[in-house]
Coordinates of C-alpha atoms and ligand atoms in Angstrom, one line a residue:
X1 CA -34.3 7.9 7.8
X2 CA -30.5 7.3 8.8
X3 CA -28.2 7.8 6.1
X4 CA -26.6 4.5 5.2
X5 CA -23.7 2.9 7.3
X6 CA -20.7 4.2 4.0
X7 CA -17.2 2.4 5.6
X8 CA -14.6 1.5 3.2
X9 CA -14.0 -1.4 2.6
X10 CA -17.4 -2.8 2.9
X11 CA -16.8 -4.9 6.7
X12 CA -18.2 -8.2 7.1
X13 CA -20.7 -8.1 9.5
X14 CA -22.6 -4.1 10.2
X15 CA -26.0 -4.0 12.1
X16 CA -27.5 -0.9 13.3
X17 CA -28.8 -1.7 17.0
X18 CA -31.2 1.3 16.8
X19 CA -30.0 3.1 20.3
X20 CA -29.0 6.9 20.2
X21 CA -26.1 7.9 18.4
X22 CA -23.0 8.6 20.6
X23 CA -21.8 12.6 20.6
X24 CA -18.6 13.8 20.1
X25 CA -17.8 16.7 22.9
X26 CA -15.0 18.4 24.7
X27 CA -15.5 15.3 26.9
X28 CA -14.8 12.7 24.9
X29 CA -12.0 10.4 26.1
X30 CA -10.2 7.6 24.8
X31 CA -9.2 5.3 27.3
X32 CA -6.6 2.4 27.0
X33 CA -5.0 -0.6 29.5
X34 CA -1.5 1.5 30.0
X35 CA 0.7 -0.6 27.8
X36 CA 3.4 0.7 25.9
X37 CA 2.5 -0.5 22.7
X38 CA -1.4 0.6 23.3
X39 CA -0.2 3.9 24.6
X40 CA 0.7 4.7 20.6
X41 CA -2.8 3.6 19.7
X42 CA -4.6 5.4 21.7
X43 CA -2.9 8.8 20.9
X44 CA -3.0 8.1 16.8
X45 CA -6.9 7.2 18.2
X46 CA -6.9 10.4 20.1
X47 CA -5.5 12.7 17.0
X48 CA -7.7 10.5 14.1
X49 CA -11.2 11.1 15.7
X50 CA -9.8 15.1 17.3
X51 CA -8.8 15.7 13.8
X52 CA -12.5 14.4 11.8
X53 CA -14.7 15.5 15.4
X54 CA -13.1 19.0 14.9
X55 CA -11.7 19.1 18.4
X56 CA -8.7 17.8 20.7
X57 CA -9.7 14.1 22.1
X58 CA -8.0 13.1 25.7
X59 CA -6.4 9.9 26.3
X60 CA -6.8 8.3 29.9
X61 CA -5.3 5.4 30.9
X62 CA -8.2 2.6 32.2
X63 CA -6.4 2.2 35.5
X64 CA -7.1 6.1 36.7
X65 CA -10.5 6.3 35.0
X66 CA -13.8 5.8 35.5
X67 CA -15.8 3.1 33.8
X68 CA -18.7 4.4 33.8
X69 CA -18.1 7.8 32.9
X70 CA -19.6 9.0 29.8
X71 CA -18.3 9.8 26.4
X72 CA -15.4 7.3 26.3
X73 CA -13.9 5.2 23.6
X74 CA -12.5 2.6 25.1
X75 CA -9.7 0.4 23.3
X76 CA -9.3 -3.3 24.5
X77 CA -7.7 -6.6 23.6
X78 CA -9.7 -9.3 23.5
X79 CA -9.5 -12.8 22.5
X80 CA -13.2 -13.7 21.6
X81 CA -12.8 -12.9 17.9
X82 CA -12.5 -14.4 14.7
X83 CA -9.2 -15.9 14.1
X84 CA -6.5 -13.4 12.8
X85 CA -4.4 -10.8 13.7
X86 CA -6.4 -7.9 12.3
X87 CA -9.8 -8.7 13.0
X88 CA -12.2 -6.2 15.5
X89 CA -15.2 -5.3 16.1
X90 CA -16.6 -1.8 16.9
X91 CA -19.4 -1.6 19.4
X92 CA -21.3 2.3 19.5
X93 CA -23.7 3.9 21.2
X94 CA -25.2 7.1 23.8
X95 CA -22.4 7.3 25.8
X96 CA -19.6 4.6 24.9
X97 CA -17.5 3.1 21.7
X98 CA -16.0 -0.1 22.3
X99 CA -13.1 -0.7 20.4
X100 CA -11.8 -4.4 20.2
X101 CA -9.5 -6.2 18.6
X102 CA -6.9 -9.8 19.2
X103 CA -4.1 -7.5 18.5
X104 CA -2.6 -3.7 18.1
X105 CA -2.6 -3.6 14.4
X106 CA -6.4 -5.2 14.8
X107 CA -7.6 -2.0 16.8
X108 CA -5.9 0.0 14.2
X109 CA -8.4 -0.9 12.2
X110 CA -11.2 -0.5 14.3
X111 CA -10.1 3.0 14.8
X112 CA -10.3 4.3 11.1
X113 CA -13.7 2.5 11.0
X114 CA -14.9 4.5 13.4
X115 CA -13.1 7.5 11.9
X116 CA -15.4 6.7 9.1
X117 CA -18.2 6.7 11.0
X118 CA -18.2 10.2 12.0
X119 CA -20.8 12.0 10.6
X120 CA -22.4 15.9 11.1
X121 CA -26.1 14.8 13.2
X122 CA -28.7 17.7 14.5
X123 CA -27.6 20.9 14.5
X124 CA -23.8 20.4 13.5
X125 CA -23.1 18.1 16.3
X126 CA -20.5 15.5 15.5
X127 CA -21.7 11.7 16.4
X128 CA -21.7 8.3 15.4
X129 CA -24.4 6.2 14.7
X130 CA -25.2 3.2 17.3
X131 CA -24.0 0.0 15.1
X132 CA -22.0 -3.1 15.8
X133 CA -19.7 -4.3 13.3
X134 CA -17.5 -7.1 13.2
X135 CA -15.2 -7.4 10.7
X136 CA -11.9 -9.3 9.4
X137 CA -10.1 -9.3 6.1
X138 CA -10.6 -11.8 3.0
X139 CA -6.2 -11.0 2.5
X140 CA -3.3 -10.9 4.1
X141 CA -1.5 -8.4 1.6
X142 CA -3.4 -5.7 0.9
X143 CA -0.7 -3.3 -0.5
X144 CA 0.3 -0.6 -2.6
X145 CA 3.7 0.1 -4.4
X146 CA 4.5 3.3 -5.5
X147 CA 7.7 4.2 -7.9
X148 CA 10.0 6.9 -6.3
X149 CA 12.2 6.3 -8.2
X150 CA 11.0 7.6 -11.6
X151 CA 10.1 10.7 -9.3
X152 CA 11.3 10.9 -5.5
X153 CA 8.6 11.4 -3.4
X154 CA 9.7 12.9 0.0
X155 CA 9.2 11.6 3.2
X156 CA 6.2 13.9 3.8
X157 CA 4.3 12.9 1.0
X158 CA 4.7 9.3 1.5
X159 CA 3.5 9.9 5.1
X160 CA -0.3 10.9 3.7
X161 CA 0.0 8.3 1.2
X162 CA 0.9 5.9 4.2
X163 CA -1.8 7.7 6.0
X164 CA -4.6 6.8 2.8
X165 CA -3.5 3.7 2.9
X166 CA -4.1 3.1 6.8
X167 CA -8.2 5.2 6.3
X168 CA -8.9 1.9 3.6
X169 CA -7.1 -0.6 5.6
X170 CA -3.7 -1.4 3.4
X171 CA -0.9 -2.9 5.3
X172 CA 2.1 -3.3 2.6
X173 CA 3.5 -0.7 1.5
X174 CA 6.0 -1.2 -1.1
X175 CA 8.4 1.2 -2.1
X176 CA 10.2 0.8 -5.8
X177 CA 13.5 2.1 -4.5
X178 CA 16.0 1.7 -7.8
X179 CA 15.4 1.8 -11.4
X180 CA 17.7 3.8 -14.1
X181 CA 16.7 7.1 -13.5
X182 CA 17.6 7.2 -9.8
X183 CA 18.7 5.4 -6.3
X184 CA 16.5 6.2 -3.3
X185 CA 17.7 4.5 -0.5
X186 CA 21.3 5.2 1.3
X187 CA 22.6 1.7 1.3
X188 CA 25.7 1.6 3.8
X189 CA 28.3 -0.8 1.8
X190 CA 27.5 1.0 -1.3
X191 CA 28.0 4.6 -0.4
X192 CA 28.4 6.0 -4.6
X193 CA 24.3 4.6 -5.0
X194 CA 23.1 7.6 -3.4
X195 CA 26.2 9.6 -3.5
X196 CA 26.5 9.7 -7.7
X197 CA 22.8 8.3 -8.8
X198 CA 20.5 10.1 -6.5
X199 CA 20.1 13.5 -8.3
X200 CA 18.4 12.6 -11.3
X201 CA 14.6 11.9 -11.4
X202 CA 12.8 11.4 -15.1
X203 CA 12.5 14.8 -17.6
X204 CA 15.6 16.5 -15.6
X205 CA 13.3 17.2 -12.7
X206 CA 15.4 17.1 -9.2
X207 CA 16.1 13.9 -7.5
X208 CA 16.3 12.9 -3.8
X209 CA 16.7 10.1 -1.6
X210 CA 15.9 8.6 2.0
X211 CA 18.8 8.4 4.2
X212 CA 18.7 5.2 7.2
X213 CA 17.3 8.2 9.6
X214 CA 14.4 8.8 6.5
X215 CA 13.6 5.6 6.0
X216 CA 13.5 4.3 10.2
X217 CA 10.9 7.0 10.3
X218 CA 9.2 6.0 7.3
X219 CA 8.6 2.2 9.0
X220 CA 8.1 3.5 12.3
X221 CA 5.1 5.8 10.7
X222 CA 3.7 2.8 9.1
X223 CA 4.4 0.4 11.9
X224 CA 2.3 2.4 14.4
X225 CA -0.7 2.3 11.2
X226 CA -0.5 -1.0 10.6
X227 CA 1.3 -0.9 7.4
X228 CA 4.1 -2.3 6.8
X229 CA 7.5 -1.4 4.3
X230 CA 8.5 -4.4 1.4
X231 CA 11.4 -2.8 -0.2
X232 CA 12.4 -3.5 -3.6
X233 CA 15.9 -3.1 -5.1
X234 CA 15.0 -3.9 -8.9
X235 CA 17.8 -6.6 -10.5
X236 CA 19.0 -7.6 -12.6
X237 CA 17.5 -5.3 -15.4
X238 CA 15.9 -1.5 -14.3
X239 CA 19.6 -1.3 -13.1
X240 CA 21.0 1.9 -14.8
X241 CA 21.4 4.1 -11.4
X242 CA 23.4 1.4 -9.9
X243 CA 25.5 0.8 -13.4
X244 CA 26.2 4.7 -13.4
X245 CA 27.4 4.7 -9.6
X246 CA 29.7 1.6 -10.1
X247 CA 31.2 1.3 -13.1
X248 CA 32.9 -2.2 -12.3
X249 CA 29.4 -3.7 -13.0
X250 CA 29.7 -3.3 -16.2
X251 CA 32.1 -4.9 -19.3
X252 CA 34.2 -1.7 -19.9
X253 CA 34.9 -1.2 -16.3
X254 CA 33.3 2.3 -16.8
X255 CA 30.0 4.1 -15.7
X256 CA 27.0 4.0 -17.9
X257 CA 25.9 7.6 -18.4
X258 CA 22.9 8.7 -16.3
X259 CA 19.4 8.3 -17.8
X260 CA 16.1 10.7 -17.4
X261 CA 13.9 8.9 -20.1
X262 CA 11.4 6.6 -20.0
X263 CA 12.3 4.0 -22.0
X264 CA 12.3 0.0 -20.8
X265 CA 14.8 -2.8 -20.8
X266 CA 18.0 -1.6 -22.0
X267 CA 19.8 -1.7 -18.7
X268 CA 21.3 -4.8 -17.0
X269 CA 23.7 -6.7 -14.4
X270 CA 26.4 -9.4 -15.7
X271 CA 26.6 -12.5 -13.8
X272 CA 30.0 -13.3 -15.1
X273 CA 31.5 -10.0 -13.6
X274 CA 33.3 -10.1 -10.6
X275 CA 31.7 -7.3 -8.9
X276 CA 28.5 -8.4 -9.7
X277 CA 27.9 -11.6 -6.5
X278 CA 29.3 -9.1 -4.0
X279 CA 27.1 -6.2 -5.4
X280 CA 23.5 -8.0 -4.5
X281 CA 24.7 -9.7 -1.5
X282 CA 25.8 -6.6 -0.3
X283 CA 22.9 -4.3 -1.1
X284 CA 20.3 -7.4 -0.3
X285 CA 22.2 -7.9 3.4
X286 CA 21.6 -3.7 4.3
X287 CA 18.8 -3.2 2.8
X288 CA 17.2 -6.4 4.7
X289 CA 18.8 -5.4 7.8
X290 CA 17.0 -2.0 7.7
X291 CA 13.3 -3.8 7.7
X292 CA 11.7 -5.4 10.1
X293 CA 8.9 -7.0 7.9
X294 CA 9.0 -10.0 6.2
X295 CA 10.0 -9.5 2.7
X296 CA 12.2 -7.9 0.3
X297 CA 11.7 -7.7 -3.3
X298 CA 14.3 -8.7 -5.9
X299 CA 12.1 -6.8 -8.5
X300 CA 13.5 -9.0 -11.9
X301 CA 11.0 -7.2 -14.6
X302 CA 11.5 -6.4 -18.1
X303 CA 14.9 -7.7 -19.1
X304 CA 15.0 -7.6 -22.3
X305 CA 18.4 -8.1 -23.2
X306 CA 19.4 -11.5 -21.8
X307 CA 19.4 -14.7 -22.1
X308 CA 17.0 -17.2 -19.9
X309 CA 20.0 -18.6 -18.3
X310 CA 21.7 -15.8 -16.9
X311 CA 18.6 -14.2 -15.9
X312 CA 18.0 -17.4 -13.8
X313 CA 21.1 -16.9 -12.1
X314 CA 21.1 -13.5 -11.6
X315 CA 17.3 -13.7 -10.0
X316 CA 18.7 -16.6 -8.1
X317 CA 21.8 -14.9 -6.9
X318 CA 19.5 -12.1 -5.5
X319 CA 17.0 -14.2 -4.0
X320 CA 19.8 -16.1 -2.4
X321 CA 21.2 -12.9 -0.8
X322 CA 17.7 -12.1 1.2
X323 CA 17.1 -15.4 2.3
X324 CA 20.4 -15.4 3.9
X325 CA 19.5 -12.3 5.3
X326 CA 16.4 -13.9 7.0
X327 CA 13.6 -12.8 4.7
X328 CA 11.5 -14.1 2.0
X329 CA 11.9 -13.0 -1.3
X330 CA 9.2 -11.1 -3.5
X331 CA 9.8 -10.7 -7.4
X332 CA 7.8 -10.0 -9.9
X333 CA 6.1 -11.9 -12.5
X334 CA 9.2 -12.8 -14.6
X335 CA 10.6 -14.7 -12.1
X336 CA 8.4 -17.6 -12.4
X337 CA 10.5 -18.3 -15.6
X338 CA 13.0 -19.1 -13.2
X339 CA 12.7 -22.1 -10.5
X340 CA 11.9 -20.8 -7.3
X341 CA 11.3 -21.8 -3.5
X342 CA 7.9 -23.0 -2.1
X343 CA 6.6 -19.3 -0.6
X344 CA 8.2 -16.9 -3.3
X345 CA 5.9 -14.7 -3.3
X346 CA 5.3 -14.0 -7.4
X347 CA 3.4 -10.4 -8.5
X348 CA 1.5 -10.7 -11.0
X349 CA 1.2 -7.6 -13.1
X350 CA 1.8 -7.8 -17.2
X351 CA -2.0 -8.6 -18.3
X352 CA -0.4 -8.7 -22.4
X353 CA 1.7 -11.8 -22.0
X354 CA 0.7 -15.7 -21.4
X355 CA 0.1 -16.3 -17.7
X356 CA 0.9 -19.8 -18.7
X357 CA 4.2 -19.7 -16.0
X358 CA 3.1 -17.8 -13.7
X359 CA 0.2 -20.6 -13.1
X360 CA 2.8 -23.1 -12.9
X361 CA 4.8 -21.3 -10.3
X362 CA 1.9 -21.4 -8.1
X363 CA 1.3 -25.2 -8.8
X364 CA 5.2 -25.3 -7.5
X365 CA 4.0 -23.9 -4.3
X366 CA 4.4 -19.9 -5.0
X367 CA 2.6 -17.5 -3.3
X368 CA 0.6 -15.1 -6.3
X369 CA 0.2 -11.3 -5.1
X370 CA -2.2 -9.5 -7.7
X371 CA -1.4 -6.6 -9.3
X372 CA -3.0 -7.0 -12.6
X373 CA -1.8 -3.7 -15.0
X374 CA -5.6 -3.6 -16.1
X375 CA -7.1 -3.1 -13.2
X376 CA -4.2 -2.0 -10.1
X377 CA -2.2 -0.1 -11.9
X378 CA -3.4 2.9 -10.8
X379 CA -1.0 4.6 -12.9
X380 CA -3.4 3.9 -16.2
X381 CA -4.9 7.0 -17.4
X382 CA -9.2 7.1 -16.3
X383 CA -10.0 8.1 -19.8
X384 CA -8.8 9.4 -23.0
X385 CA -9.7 12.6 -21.7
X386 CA -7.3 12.3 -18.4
X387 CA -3.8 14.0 -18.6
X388 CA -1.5 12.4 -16.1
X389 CA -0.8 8.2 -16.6
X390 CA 0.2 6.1 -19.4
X391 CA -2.1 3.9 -21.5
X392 CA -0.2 0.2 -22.0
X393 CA -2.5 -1.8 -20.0
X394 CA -5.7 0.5 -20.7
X395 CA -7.9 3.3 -19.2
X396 CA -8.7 2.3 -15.7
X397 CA -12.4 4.0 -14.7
X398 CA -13.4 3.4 -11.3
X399 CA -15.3 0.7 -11.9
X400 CA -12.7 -1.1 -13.4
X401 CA -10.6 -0.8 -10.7
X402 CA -13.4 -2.1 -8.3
X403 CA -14.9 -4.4 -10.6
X404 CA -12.9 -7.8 -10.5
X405 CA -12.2 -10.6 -8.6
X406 CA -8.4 -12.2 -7.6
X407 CA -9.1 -15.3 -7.2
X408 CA -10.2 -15.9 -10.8
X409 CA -8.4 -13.6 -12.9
X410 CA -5.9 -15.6 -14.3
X411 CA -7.5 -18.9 -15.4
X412 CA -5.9 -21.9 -13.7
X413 CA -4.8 -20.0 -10.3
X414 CA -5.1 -22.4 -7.4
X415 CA -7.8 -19.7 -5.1
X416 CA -5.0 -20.9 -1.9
X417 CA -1.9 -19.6 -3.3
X418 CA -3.2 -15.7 -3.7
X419 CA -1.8 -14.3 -0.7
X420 CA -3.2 -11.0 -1.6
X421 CA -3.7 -7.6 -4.0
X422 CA -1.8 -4.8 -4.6
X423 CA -2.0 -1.6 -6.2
X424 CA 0.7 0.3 -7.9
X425 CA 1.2 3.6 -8.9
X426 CA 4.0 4.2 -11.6
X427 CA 5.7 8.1 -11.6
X428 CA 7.0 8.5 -14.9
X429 CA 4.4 11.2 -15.7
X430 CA 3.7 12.2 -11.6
X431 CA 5.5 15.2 -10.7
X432 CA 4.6 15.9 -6.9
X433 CA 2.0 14.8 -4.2
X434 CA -1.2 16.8 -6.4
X435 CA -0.2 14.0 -9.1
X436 CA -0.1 11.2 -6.8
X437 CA -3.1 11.3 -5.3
X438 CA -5.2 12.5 -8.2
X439 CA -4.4 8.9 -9.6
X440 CA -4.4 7.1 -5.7
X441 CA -8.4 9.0 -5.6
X442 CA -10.8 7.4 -5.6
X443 CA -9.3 4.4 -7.4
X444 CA -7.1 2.8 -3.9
X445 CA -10.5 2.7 -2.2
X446 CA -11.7 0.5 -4.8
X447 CA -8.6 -1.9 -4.5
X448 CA -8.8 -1.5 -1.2
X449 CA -12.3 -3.0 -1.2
X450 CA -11.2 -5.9 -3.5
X451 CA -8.7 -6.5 -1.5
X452 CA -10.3 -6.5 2.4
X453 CA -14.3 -7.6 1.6
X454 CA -15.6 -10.7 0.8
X455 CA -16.5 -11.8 -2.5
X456 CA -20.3 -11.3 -1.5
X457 CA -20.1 -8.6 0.4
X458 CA -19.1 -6.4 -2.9
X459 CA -21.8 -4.3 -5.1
X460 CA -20.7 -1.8 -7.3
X461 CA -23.9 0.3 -7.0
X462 CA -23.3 0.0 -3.2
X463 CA -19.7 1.4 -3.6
X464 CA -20.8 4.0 -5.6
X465 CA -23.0 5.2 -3.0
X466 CA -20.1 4.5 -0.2
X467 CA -17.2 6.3 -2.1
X468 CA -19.1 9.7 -2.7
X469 CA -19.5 10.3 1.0
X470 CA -15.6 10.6 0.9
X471 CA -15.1 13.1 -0.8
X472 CA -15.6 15.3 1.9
X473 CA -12.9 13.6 3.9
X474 CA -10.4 14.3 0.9
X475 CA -11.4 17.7 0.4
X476 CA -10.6 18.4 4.3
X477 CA -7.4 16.8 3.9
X478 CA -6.7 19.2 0.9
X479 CA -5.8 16.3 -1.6
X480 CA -6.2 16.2 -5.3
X481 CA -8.5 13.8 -6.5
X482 CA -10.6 12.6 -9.7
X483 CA -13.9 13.2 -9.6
X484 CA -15.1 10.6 -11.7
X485 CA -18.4 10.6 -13.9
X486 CA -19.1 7.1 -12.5
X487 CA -20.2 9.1 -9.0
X488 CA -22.3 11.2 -7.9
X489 CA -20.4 13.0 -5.5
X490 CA -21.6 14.9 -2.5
X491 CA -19.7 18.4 -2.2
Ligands
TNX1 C1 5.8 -1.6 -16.3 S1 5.2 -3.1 -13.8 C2 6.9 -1.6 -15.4 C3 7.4 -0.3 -14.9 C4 6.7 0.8 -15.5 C5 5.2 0.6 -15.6 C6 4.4 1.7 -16.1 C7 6.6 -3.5 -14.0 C8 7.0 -4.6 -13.2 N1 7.4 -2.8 -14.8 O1 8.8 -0.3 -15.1 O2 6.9 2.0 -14.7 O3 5.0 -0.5 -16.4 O4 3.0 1.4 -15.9

């Protein structure tokens, strides 16, 4: 009896056709149209399966090879698919995987699928089960934000978070850049950000930031993964680092002093200063001319010290800055306080407080991204027993994290306007890349599940099962994780 097919997230269509398994040997060969943006595909294809199969995978191009020849994964575009950039289908058996996708970032996909497949057959061999699966997601945002700037988290690390988020199919990654304890991003007009506010991280531990170089290799690792970088520059409150480096942004004309605590709220921008207008254009203008995606996010939670007016003009003065940088502007949940464009993309997150606005703005024709604290915020402690996290919105047990549904969360959300999920991992207590992932595993899998699988394709007691065959995969990877009670794992 064949163990049970245990991808993550759950795809849409998987049928075992019952043919022999294909092997893994020295033989086996990827082999791709010679394209310059398949080329990059095939080798991450190439080192993925080399790296789970236990040995080197060779990439051919489709013009010099052989058809026929055996043991070849073959990558292809194709057009008879389900609509959408990112759906594929993943054809196996003796001999040959067919890989197929509309588009690059759709055989992406298919890849880590069959990464997932991979499993130990007879005698230690390496193979993959004969199935076909065919497969496209229920969202177009299936993301992950992760504060660096309560604790920097260097380029390396955020490459095997980008890496985790590619293996469960996440494709935003947004990066909380700024808040009062520290500036991560070298912003060219603004040279002091970095220069004077990039040392500090929370509890006096050492600070860092991404230079242009850092941060170009950051989107180009995600790019070629299928995961994209949403920046955010948090205004007008979480402002201390920026208050600290420029001391004309605030009323005495002098620096705030720097701040390593933890507290909320107590930092903010004046719309009534001069500097304050040429401040955001200029740091919304860079930092939107440094990404290629989409969307920038103006941040504009938890100000707690101003008045509804000058927030509104504040969020509006921010939100007018990326648009005239060509992008659309993502903010958080306060912002639907404020009056905002059809296709603002609103992030829910603050499960405490009345969702009563936040419905409106989506009956105004906002786009609702879903991060609720209770369930996303992977930052929550597990239990009472768990160390690292904070508490506000509740522990957050696997199955709470897998357990929900977007589209009827918040009573009164039109299903249309939820553009997608997203998970976010908060560093005030999260030291280094142990930390990080400890909270990220297994709990992203679960969001990611939510986020990619149909409403009826989702069983908890099937997840279960699916999860504990990847602990393995972490293990090999060396990452921290949680072994939750929830699962029985297999070690
Ligand atoms: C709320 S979520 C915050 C962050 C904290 C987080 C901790 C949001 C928009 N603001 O400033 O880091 O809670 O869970």
């Amino acid at each position: 009896m064949p163990d049970a097919i245990a991808v993550i997230p759950q795809p849409a269509d998987v049928e075992r056709t019952g043919d022999e398994p294909f092997v893994l040997t020295e033989a086996t060969t990827v082999v791709v149209d010679g394209r310059p943006d398949l080329i990059g595909i095939a080798v991450l294809a190439a080192d993925l399966l080399g790296r789970v199969g236990g040995r080197a995978v060779e990439v051919r191009y489709a013009e010099n090879s052989l058809s026929s020849a055996s043991g070849v994964v073959r990558l292809r575009l194709v057009d008879s698919l389900p609509p959408g950039d990112e759906a594929y289908r993943v054809t196996s058996r003796s001999g040959r995987i067919d890989l197929e996708a509309r588009t690059p970032a759709g055989l992406v996909r298919a890849i880590v699928t069959l990464r997932q497949l991979i499993e130990s057959g007879p005698g230690g061999v390496m193979q993959v089960p004969a199935v076909r699966i065919q497969d496209a997601p229920r969202y177009q945002w299936r993301g992950l934000s992760v504060d660096v700037a309560r604790h920097f988290v260097p380029v390396r690390d955020l490459k095997v978070v980008i890496g985790l988020m590619a293996h469960y199919k996440l494709n935003v990654l947004h990066l909380h850049l700024t808040d009062d304890q520290g500036w991560r991003l070298h912003v060219r007009s603004r040279p002091l950000l970095t220069r004077l506010s990039s040392s500090t991280s929370v509890g006096g531990d050492p600070g860092g930031f991404y230079t242009a170089e850092d941060y170009a290799d950051l989107v180009a690792y995600g790019a070629v993964r299928g995961v994209r970088i949403v920046p955010e520059i948090d205004v007008p409150g979480h402002v201390n680092a920026a208050t600290h480096a420029y001391g004309e942004l605030n009323p005495t004309g002098e620096p705030t002093d720097e701040y390593t605590g933890i507290e909320v709220g107590f930092s903010r921008l004046h719309a009534t200063l001069p500097a304050t207008g040429p401040f955001l254009a200029d740091v919304f203008s860079d930092v939107a001319a440094m990404t290629p995606g989409e969307y920038v996010h103006i941040g504009g939670d938890e100000v707690l010290t101003m008045e509804a007016d000058e927030y509104a003009t504040l969020v509006a003065a921010a939100s007018a800055a990326v648009r005239a940088a060509g992008k659309k502007v993502v903010g958080w949940q306060e912002i639907a306080h404020t009056p905002l464009e059809p296709g603002t993309v609103v992030q829910y997150w603050d499960t405490r407080v009345d969702p009563a606005p936040f419905v409106a703005a989506a009956q105004a024709g906002a786009l609702l991204l879903m991060s609720p604290g209770s369930k996303a915020y992977l930052d929550m402690t597990y239990d009472a027993s768990t160390e690292l996290g904070l508490e506000w919105a509740g522990h957050i047990e696997l199955r709470d994290a897998y357990d929900w549904e977007p589209s009827t969360l918040v009573e009164g959300v039109p299903a249309e306007s939820v553009i997608g999920v997203e998970a976010a991992v908060w560093t005030e207590t999260l030291r280094d890349l142990p930390a990080l992932t400890q909270m990220l595993l297994p709990r992203l899998a679960a969001i990611a599940e939510v986020a990619w699988s149909a409403p009826e394709q989702r069983d908890w007691d099937d997840f279960r099962a699916r999860v504990a065959r990847q602990a393995p995969f972490w293990d090999r990877l060396g990452l921290s994780w949680y072994a939750s009670p929830q699962v029985d794992w297999t070690r």
